[in-house]
Structure formats: structure tokens, C-alpha cells
Amino acid sequence: MGEPLHALAIMVPTGGVAILAYLVVGLVIGVESMGVPLPGETTLIAAALLASQGNLHLEFVIAAAATGAIVGDSVGYYIGRKAGRSLFERLGRRFHHFSEDRIVKAEKYFHRYGVWTVFFGRFVALLRIFAGPMAGMLRMPYPKFLAANAAGGIAWSTTIGIVAYNIGDNADKIFGQLSVWALVVLALAAVAAYTYYRIRRRHRETAAVREPQSADV
């Protein structure tokens, strides 16, 4: 976390041209949201820590992060919609973040949970990178995507910003753990939902077999 914090500290002169720091926050998070693996969450945490030291205003940090997330995801959406799956295939040959197994995982989340993946995916590193391009590739209606994207971006930037502001120097370590746990919880929820679906489907199939037998009797 030291490098983003150091970079942001350099961008905030003592006289106070803090707007440069807000632009950095919005730009890094925006580019990450387009599908480029940059340290968006770490940059937000670093900016919130600077705000806790009086160098920045927290509300502007949150606004910059939310704007970057919403705009970046929207750009990523249109890139994914225009380029289709070939975009992920090309990126997969260059970046391990876009490996085939990760693309398949993200695609399953989108098919199963739809707009909720866009909203909650903002809190998970893997889905945060995939959300915009994947939603575009899968032709999710843009109004639905935008609503989930905006709600998720605002909720994420507000939550991470406020908690990092109050926690202090241990924030990056804590949120690194939360990202992992969020992915674990999401995976467990997916397993539970799939198990429930299979049980319900088996019951329906059993009932369908029994109904003709009852009719014959």
C-alpha cells in the first residue's frame, strides 16, 4: 500500500492543489473498472488515509472514487458489448487476470445472479475488473446495468472510504482479507443456491412422474 500512498502524497502540495489527488483516484479506479488490473481499492484506501490526516476531504475522495467506478464500468460495458468474447480471448493471452477459468467463473456469476453480480461484484477484486466488459459482452440491458453499477459504485466507495478513514494504517490489510472472504462467501452462497435448485428440481421431476401414475389408477 506504500506506493499509492506515497504517490498521492506527492500529488498534494502543501499549498493544496488537492484536485490532482482526486483526479488520480478517479482515473485509477475508472481504468480498473474498464477491465485493466490496477490497484483501485488500494488507491481509494490511500486517499482516505490522507483525508484522515487532513490532506484531503473525504467527501471529495468518495465522490471521485464513485465517479471513476461508474464511468469506468460504463466504458467497459460498451467495450465488451462491441468486442464480444474475442476481447477476453485476446486479453487472456496477455494477462493472467483474464485466464479462461476466471472468465468462466465470472460468466457463471452473471448468468446466475444478473445485476446483483454488478452490484456486489464491486466489493470483490476479480468481479470488479470483469463487471463492465462482461455485462456488455452478455448483452445485459444498459439501464439495468447502469442502476446496479451506480448503486454498487456509490456503496463501495462510501463504505471503503469511511471505514478506511476511521481505521487508519491497518485498513489495507483488513480490506485485503475482506476481499478474499467476500469471494468465499459468494462461492458458498452459489453452492447453497445450486444445491437448493437441484433439490427443488428433483422434487418437481418426482412429482411429475407420480402424477401420470395417479391418473392411470
PDB file of C-alpha atoms in Angstrom:
ATOM      1  CA  MET A   1       0.000   0.000   0.000  1.00  0.00           C
ATOM      2  CA  GLY A   2       3.006   2.298   0.452  1.00  0.00           C
ATOM      3  CA  GLU A   3       3.468   3.176  -3.217  1.00  0.00           C
ATOM      4  CA  PRO A   4      -0.057   4.549  -3.906  1.00  0.00           C
ATOM      5  CA  LEU A   5       0.007   6.444  -0.602  1.00  0.00           C
ATOM      6  CA  HIS A   6       3.427   7.901  -1.413  1.00  0.00           C
ATOM      7  CA  ALA A   7       2.325   8.831  -4.934  1.00  0.00           C
ATOM      8  CA  LEU A   8      -0.797  10.532  -3.652  1.00  0.00           C
ATOM      9  CA  ALA A   9       1.179  12.396  -1.001  1.00  0.00           C
ATOM     10  CA  ILE A  10       3.447  13.768  -3.728  1.00  0.00           C
ATOM     11  CA  MET A  11       0.402  14.873  -5.718  1.00  0.00           C
ATOM     12  CA  VAL A  12      -0.868  17.022  -2.836  1.00  0.00           C
ATOM     13  CA  PRO A  13       1.425  20.061  -2.442  1.00  0.00           C
ATOM     14  CA  THR A  14       1.426  21.742   0.955  1.00  0.00           C
ATOM     15  CA  GLY A  15      -0.217  24.773  -0.604  1.00  0.00           C
ATOM     16  CA  GLY A  16      -3.071  22.476  -1.586  1.00  0.00           C
ATOM     17  CA  VAL A  17      -3.688  21.580  -5.258  1.00  0.00           C
ATOM     18  CA  ALA A  18      -5.617  18.591  -3.929  1.00  0.00           C
ATOM     19  CA  ILE A  19      -7.690  18.333  -7.093  1.00  0.00           C
ATOM     20  CA  LEU A  20      -4.794  16.400  -8.635  1.00  0.00           C
ATOM     21  CA  ALA A  21      -5.154  13.714  -5.978  1.00  0.00           C
ATOM     22  CA  TYR A  22      -8.896  13.424  -6.610  1.00  0.00           C
ATOM     23  CA  LEU A  23      -8.212  13.078 -10.327  1.00  0.00           C
ATOM     24  CA  VAL A  24      -5.698  10.307  -9.632  1.00  0.00           C
ATOM     25  CA  VAL A  25      -8.264   8.455  -7.514  1.00  0.00           C
ATOM     26  CA  GLY A  26     -10.966   8.745 -10.177  1.00  0.00           C
ATOM     27  CA  LEU A  27      -8.608   7.838 -13.018  1.00  0.00           C
ATOM     28  CA  VAL A  28      -7.081   4.738 -11.394  1.00  0.00           C
ATOM     29  CA  ILE A  29     -10.467   3.391 -10.316  1.00  0.00           C
ATOM     30  CA  GLY A  30     -12.005   4.261 -13.677  1.00  0.00           C
ATOM     31  CA  VAL A  31      -9.323   2.453 -15.667  1.00  0.00           C
ATOM     32  CA  GLU A  32      -9.546  -0.562 -13.327  1.00  0.00           C
ATOM     33  CA  SER A  33     -13.314  -0.638 -13.879  1.00  0.00           C
ATOM     34  CA  MET A  34     -12.768  -0.770 -17.644  1.00  0.00           C
ATOM     35  CA  GLY A  35     -11.043  -4.133 -17.126  1.00  0.00           C
ATOM     36  CA  VAL A  36      -7.417  -3.124 -16.559  1.00  0.00           C
ATOM     37  CA  PRO A  37      -5.961  -4.720 -13.374  1.00  0.00           C
ATOM     38  CA  LEU A  38      -4.915  -1.588 -11.441  1.00  0.00           C
ATOM     39  CA  PRO A  39      -4.942  -1.164  -7.607  1.00  0.00           C
ATOM     40  CA  GLY A  40      -8.191   0.815  -7.466  1.00  0.00           C
ATOM     41  CA  GLU A  41      -9.229  -0.236  -3.965  1.00  0.00           C
ATOM     42  CA  THR A  42      -5.743   0.393  -2.573  1.00  0.00           C
ATOM     43  CA  THR A  43      -5.734   3.858  -4.149  1.00  0.00           C
ATOM     44  CA  LEU A  44      -9.092   4.644  -2.532  1.00  0.00           C
ATOM     45  CA  ILE A  45      -7.792   3.465   0.851  1.00  0.00           C
ATOM     46  CA  ALA A  46      -4.635   5.539   0.467  1.00  0.00           C
ATOM     47  CA  ALA A  47      -6.680   8.639  -0.369  1.00  0.00           C
ATOM     48  CA  ALA A  48      -8.971   8.046   2.625  1.00  0.00           C
ATOM     49  CA  LEU A  49      -5.910   7.773   4.864  1.00  0.00           C
ATOM     50  CA  LEU A  50      -4.655  11.100   3.514  1.00  0.00           C
ATOM     51  CA  ALA A  51      -8.077  12.557   4.288  1.00  0.00           C
ATOM     52  CA  SER A  52      -7.810  11.282   7.862  1.00  0.00           C
ATOM     53  CA  GLN A  53      -4.530  13.232   8.113  1.00  0.00           C
ATOM     54  CA  GLY A  54      -6.209  16.410   6.889  1.00  0.00           C
ATOM     55  CA  ASN A  55      -4.600  16.487   3.420  1.00  0.00           C
ATOM     56  CA  LEU A  56      -7.824  15.737   1.523  1.00  0.00           C
ATOM     57  CA  HIS A  57     -11.584  15.966   2.054  1.00  0.00           C
ATOM     58  CA  LEU A  58     -13.186  12.539   2.484  1.00  0.00           C
ATOM     59  CA  GLU A  59     -16.399  13.505   0.695  1.00  0.00           C
ATOM     60  CA  PHE A  60     -14.408  14.503  -2.402  1.00  0.00           C
ATOM     61  CA  VAL A  61     -12.387  11.279  -2.241  1.00  0.00           C
ATOM     62  CA  ILE A  62     -15.617   9.252  -2.157  1.00  0.00           C
ATOM     63  CA  ALA A  63     -17.135  11.320  -4.974  1.00  0.00           C
ATOM     64  CA  ALA A  64     -14.037  10.853  -7.151  1.00  0.00           C
ATOM     65  CA  ALA A  65     -13.980   7.100  -6.488  1.00  0.00           C
ATOM     66  CA  ALA A  66     -17.696   6.668  -7.201  1.00  0.00           C
ATOM     67  CA  THR A  67     -17.475   8.724 -10.401  1.00  0.00           C
ATOM     68  CA  GLY A  68     -14.470   6.747 -11.605  1.00  0.00           C
ATOM     69  CA  ALA A  69     -16.225   3.456 -10.841  1.00  0.00           C
ATOM     70  CA  ILE A  70     -19.457   4.394 -12.621  1.00  0.00           C
ATOM     71  CA  VAL A  71     -17.836   5.964 -15.693  1.00  0.00           C
ATOM     72  CA  GLY A  72     -15.167   3.259 -15.980  1.00  0.00           C
ATOM     73  CA  ASP A  73     -17.699   0.440 -15.734  1.00  0.00           C
ATOM     74  CA  SER A  74     -19.868   2.112 -18.375  1.00  0.00           C
ATOM     75  CA  VAL A  75     -16.925   2.420 -20.760  1.00  0.00           C
ATOM     76  CA  GLY A  76     -16.018  -1.209 -20.039  1.00  0.00           C
ATOM     77  CA  TYR A  77     -19.632  -2.187 -20.748  1.00  0.00           C
ATOM     78  CA  TYR A  78     -19.556  -0.629 -24.219  1.00  0.00           C
ATOM     79  CA  ILE A  79     -16.142  -2.125 -24.971  1.00  0.00           C
ATOM     80  CA  GLY A  80     -17.409  -5.577 -24.012  1.00  0.00           C
ATOM     81  CA  ARG A  81     -20.643  -5.100 -25.977  1.00  0.00           C
ATOM     82  CA  LYS A  82     -18.777  -4.091 -29.127  1.00  0.00           C
ATOM     83  CA  ALA A  83     -15.839  -6.514 -28.949  1.00  0.00           C
ATOM     84  CA  GLY A  84     -17.656  -9.565 -27.535  1.00  0.00           C
ATOM     85  CA  ARG A  85     -15.867 -12.644 -26.241  1.00  0.00           C
ATOM     86  CA  SER A  86     -12.932 -12.120 -28.601  1.00  0.00           C
ATOM     87  CA  LEU A  87     -11.879  -9.248 -26.320  1.00  0.00           C
ATOM     88  CA  PHE A  88     -11.437 -11.619 -23.368  1.00  0.00           C
ATOM     89  CA  GLU A  89      -9.654 -14.164 -25.518  1.00  0.00           C
ATOM     90  CA  ARG A  90      -7.122 -11.556 -26.656  1.00  0.00           C
ATOM     91  CA  LEU A  91      -6.633 -10.243 -23.124  1.00  0.00           C
ATOM     92  CA  GLY A  92      -6.278 -13.790 -21.810  1.00  0.00           C
ATOM     93  CA  ARG A  93      -3.223 -14.301 -23.998  1.00  0.00           C
ATOM     94  CA  ARG A  94      -1.553 -11.250 -22.412  1.00  0.00           C
ATOM     95  CA  PHE A  95      -2.807 -11.047 -18.813  1.00  0.00           C
ATOM     96  CA  HIS A  96      -3.330 -13.916 -16.381  1.00  0.00           C
ATOM     97  CA  HIS A  97      -6.209 -11.937 -14.833  1.00  0.00           C
ATOM     98  CA  PHE A  98      -8.238 -12.854 -17.928  1.00  0.00           C
ATOM     99  CA  SER A  99      -7.455 -16.569 -17.938  1.00  0.00           C
ATOM    100  CA  GLU A 100     -10.150 -18.881 -19.278  1.00  0.00           C
ATOM    101  CA  ASP A 101     -11.115 -20.294 -15.874  1.00  0.00           C
ATOM    102  CA  ARG A 102     -11.604 -16.800 -14.437  1.00  0.00           C
ATOM    103  CA  ILE A 103     -13.731 -15.762 -17.399  1.00  0.00           C
ATOM    104  CA  VAL A 104     -15.881 -18.869 -16.965  1.00  0.00           C
ATOM    105  CA  LYS A 105     -16.317 -18.151 -13.239  1.00  0.00           C
ATOM    106  CA  ALA A 106     -17.349 -14.553 -13.872  1.00  0.00           C
ATOM    107  CA  GLU A 107     -19.720 -15.643 -16.635  1.00  0.00           C
ATOM    108  CA  LYS A 108     -21.432 -18.126 -14.302  1.00  0.00           C
ATOM    109  CA  TYR A 109     -21.966 -15.418 -11.696  1.00  0.00           C
ATOM    110  CA  PHE A 110     -23.545 -13.154 -14.318  1.00  0.00           C
ATOM    111  CA  HIS A 111     -25.858 -15.838 -15.678  1.00  0.00           C
ATOM    112  CA  ARG A 112     -26.969 -16.834 -12.187  1.00  0.00           C
ATOM    113  CA  TYR A 113     -27.221 -13.517 -10.359  1.00  0.00           C
ATOM    114  CA  GLY A 114     -27.503 -10.899 -13.120  1.00  0.00           C
ATOM    115  CA  VAL A 115     -27.477  -7.308 -11.882  1.00  0.00           C
ATOM    116  CA  TRP A 116     -26.618  -8.433  -8.336  1.00  0.00           C
ATOM    117  CA  THR A 117     -23.237  -9.526  -9.682  1.00  0.00           C
ATOM    118  CA  VAL A 118     -22.635  -5.972 -10.895  1.00  0.00           C
ATOM    119  CA  PHE A 119     -23.638  -4.514  -7.518  1.00  0.00           C
ATOM    120  CA  PHE A 120     -21.840  -6.914  -5.155  1.00  0.00           C
ATOM    121  CA  GLY A 121     -19.013  -7.537  -7.640  1.00  0.00           C
ATOM    122  CA  ARG A 122     -17.746  -4.026  -6.879  1.00  0.00           C
ATOM    123  CA  PHE A 123     -16.586  -5.376  -3.488  1.00  0.00           C
ATOM    124  CA  VAL A 124     -14.675  -8.356  -4.969  1.00  0.00           C
ATOM    125  CA  ALA A 125     -11.388  -7.802  -6.809  1.00  0.00           C
ATOM    126  CA  LEU A 126     -11.990 -10.364  -9.583  1.00  0.00           C
ATOM    127  CA  LEU A 127     -15.539  -9.268 -10.364  1.00  0.00           C
ATOM    128  CA  ARG A 128     -14.655  -5.578 -10.028  1.00  0.00           C
ATOM    129  CA  ILE A 129     -12.401  -5.912 -13.096  1.00  0.00           C
ATOM    130  CA  PHE A 130     -14.804  -8.091 -15.101  1.00  0.00           C
ATOM    131  CA  ALA A 131     -18.145  -6.416 -14.315  1.00  0.00           C
ATOM    132  CA  GLY A 132     -18.348  -3.801 -17.088  1.00  0.00           C
ATOM    133  CA  PRO A 133     -16.894  -5.729 -20.045  1.00  0.00           C
ATOM    134  CA  MET A 134     -18.654  -8.968 -19.040  1.00  0.00           C
ATOM    135  CA  ALA A 135     -22.049  -7.279 -18.721  1.00  0.00           C
ATOM    136  CA  GLY A 136     -21.585  -5.731 -22.160  1.00  0.00           C
ATOM    137  CA  MET A 137     -20.472  -8.997 -23.710  1.00  0.00           C
ATOM    138  CA  LEU A 138     -23.530 -10.796 -22.304  1.00  0.00           C
ATOM    139  CA  ARG A 139     -25.837  -8.014 -23.598  1.00  0.00           C
ATOM    140  CA  MET A 140     -27.247  -7.057 -20.207  1.00  0.00           C
ATOM    141  CA  PRO A 141     -29.738  -4.175 -20.776  1.00  0.00           C
ATOM    142  CA  TYR A 142     -27.823  -0.963 -20.128  1.00  0.00           C
ATOM    143  CA  PRO A 143     -30.465   0.717 -17.889  1.00  0.00           C
ATOM    144  CA  LYS A 144     -30.338  -2.281 -15.522  1.00  0.00           C
ATOM    145  CA  PHE A 145     -26.560  -2.332 -15.675  1.00  0.00           C
ATOM    146  CA  LEU A 146     -26.303   1.401 -15.010  1.00  0.00           C
ATOM    147  CA  ALA A 147     -28.620   1.217 -11.979  1.00  0.00           C
ATOM    148  CA  ALA A 148     -26.649  -1.645 -10.416  1.00  0.00           C
ATOM    149  CA  ASN A 149     -23.341  -0.080 -11.442  1.00  0.00           C
ATOM    150  CA  ALA A 150     -24.165   3.296  -9.881  1.00  0.00           C
ATOM    151  CA  ALA A 151     -25.578   1.781  -6.698  1.00  0.00           C
ATOM    152  CA  GLY A 152     -22.594  -0.552  -6.318  1.00  0.00           C
ATOM    153  CA  GLY A 153     -20.038   2.157  -7.080  1.00  0.00           C
ATOM    154  CA  ILE A 154     -21.519   4.573  -4.558  1.00  0.00           C
ATOM    155  CA  ALA A 155     -21.951   1.894  -1.877  1.00  0.00           C
ATOM    156  CA  TRP A 156     -18.406   0.579  -2.380  1.00  0.00           C
ATOM    157  CA  SER A 157     -16.635   3.945  -2.414  1.00  0.00           C
ATOM    158  CA  THR A 158     -18.625   5.190   0.595  1.00  0.00           C
ATOM    159  CA  THR A 159     -18.086   2.029   2.647  1.00  0.00           C
ATOM    160  CA  ILE A 160     -14.388   1.607   1.874  1.00  0.00           C
ATOM    161  CA  GLY A 161     -13.702   5.337   2.192  1.00  0.00           C
ATOM    162  CA  ILE A 162     -15.428   5.820   5.551  1.00  0.00           C
ATOM    163  CA  VAL A 163     -14.070   2.630   7.127  1.00  0.00           C
ATOM    164  CA  ALA A 164     -10.516   3.281   5.882  1.00  0.00           C
ATOM    165  CA  TYR A 165     -10.760   6.865   7.152  1.00  0.00           C
ATOM    166  CA  ASN A 166     -11.657   5.630  10.640  1.00  0.00           C
ATOM    167  CA  ILE A 167      -9.460   2.542  10.837  1.00  0.00           C
ATOM    168  CA  GLY A 168      -6.136   4.051   9.817  1.00  0.00           C
ATOM    169  CA  ASP A 169      -2.960   2.291   8.745  1.00  0.00           C
ATOM    170  CA  ASN A 170      -4.314  -1.283   9.067  1.00  0.00           C
ATOM    171  CA  ALA A 171      -7.075  -0.625   6.526  1.00  0.00           C
ATOM    172  CA  ASP A 172      -5.351  -2.157   3.516  1.00  0.00           C
ATOM    173  CA  LYS A 173      -4.621  -5.414   5.360  1.00  0.00           C
ATOM    174  CA  ILE A 174      -8.192  -5.639   6.634  1.00  0.00           C
ATOM    175  CA  PHE A 175      -9.785  -4.987   3.258  1.00  0.00           C
ATOM    176  CA  GLY A 176      -7.422  -7.424   1.585  1.00  0.00           C
ATOM    177  CA  GLN A 177      -8.826 -10.092   3.895  1.00  0.00           C
ATOM    178  CA  LEU A 178     -12.379  -8.927   3.311  1.00  0.00           C
ATOM    179  CA  SER A 179     -11.982  -9.272  -0.441  1.00  0.00           C
ATOM    180  CA  VAL A 180     -10.947 -12.893  -0.019  1.00  0.00           C
ATOM    181  CA  TRP A 181     -13.741 -13.592   2.457  1.00  0.00           C
ATOM    182  CA  ALA A 182     -16.275 -11.871   0.219  1.00  0.00           C
ATOM    183  CA  LEU A 183     -15.305 -14.209  -2.610  1.00  0.00           C
ATOM    184  CA  VAL A 184     -15.528 -17.229  -0.253  1.00  0.00           C
ATOM    185  CA  VAL A 185     -18.982 -16.167   0.958  1.00  0.00           C
ATOM    186  CA  LEU A 186     -20.137 -15.607  -2.619  1.00  0.00           C
ATOM    187  CA  ALA A 187     -18.869 -19.059  -3.621  1.00  0.00           C
ATOM    188  CA  LEU A 188     -20.617 -20.694  -0.634  1.00  0.00           C
ATOM    189  CA  ALA A 189     -23.820 -18.847  -1.491  1.00  0.00           C
ATOM    190  CA  ALA A 190     -23.567 -20.082  -5.065  1.00  0.00           C
ATOM    191  CA  VAL A 191     -23.082 -23.681  -3.870  1.00  0.00           C
ATOM    192  CA  ALA A 192     -26.050 -23.373  -1.488  1.00  0.00           C
ATOM    193  CA  ALA A 193     -28.244 -21.877  -4.221  1.00  0.00           C
ATOM    194  CA  TYR A 194     -27.235 -24.609  -6.674  1.00  0.00           C
ATOM    195  CA  THR A 195     -27.930 -27.346  -4.104  1.00  0.00           C
ATOM    196  CA  TYR A 196     -31.347 -25.858  -3.357  1.00  0.00           C
ATOM    197  CA  TYR A 197     -32.082 -25.631  -7.087  1.00  0.00           C
ATOM    198  CA  ARG A 198     -31.129 -29.289  -7.638  1.00  0.00           C
ATOM    199  CA  ILE A 199     -33.279 -30.457  -4.726  1.00  0.00           C
ATOM    200  CA  ARG A 200     -36.299 -28.474  -5.950  1.00  0.00           C
ATOM    201  CA  ARG A 201     -35.809 -29.750  -9.482  1.00  0.00           C
ATOM    202  CA  ARG A 202     -35.602 -33.353  -8.256  1.00  0.00           C
ATOM    203  CA  HIS A 203     -38.818 -32.901  -6.277  1.00  0.00           C
ATOM    204  CA  ARG A 204     -40.572 -31.470  -9.338  1.00  0.00           C
ATOM    205  CA  GLU A 205     -39.382 -34.351 -11.530  1.00  0.00           C
ATOM    206  CA  THR A 206     -40.542 -36.893  -8.938  1.00  0.00           C
ATOM    207  CA  ALA A 207     -43.931 -35.188  -8.696  1.00  0.00           C
ATOM    208  CA  ALA A 208     -44.264 -35.148 -12.495  1.00  0.00           C
ATOM    209  CA  VAL A 209     -43.595 -38.906 -12.639  1.00  0.00           C
ATOM    210  CA  ARG A 210     -46.125 -39.650  -9.898  1.00  0.00           C
ATOM    211  CA  GLU A 211     -48.953 -37.568 -11.406  1.00  0.00           C
ATOM    212  CA  PRO A 212     -49.467 -39.743 -14.542  1.00  0.00           C
ATOM    213  CA  GLN A 213     -49.375 -42.874 -12.381  1.00  0.00           C
ATOM    214  CA  SER A 214     -52.073 -41.454 -10.134  1.00  0.00           C
ATOM    215  CA  ALA A 215     -54.162 -40.509 -13.162  1.00  0.00           C
ATOM    216  CA  ASP A 216     -53.933 -44.062 -14.541  1.00  0.00           C
ATOM    217  CA  VAL A 217     -55.164 -45.502 -11.250  1.00  0.00           C
TER     218      VAL A 217
END
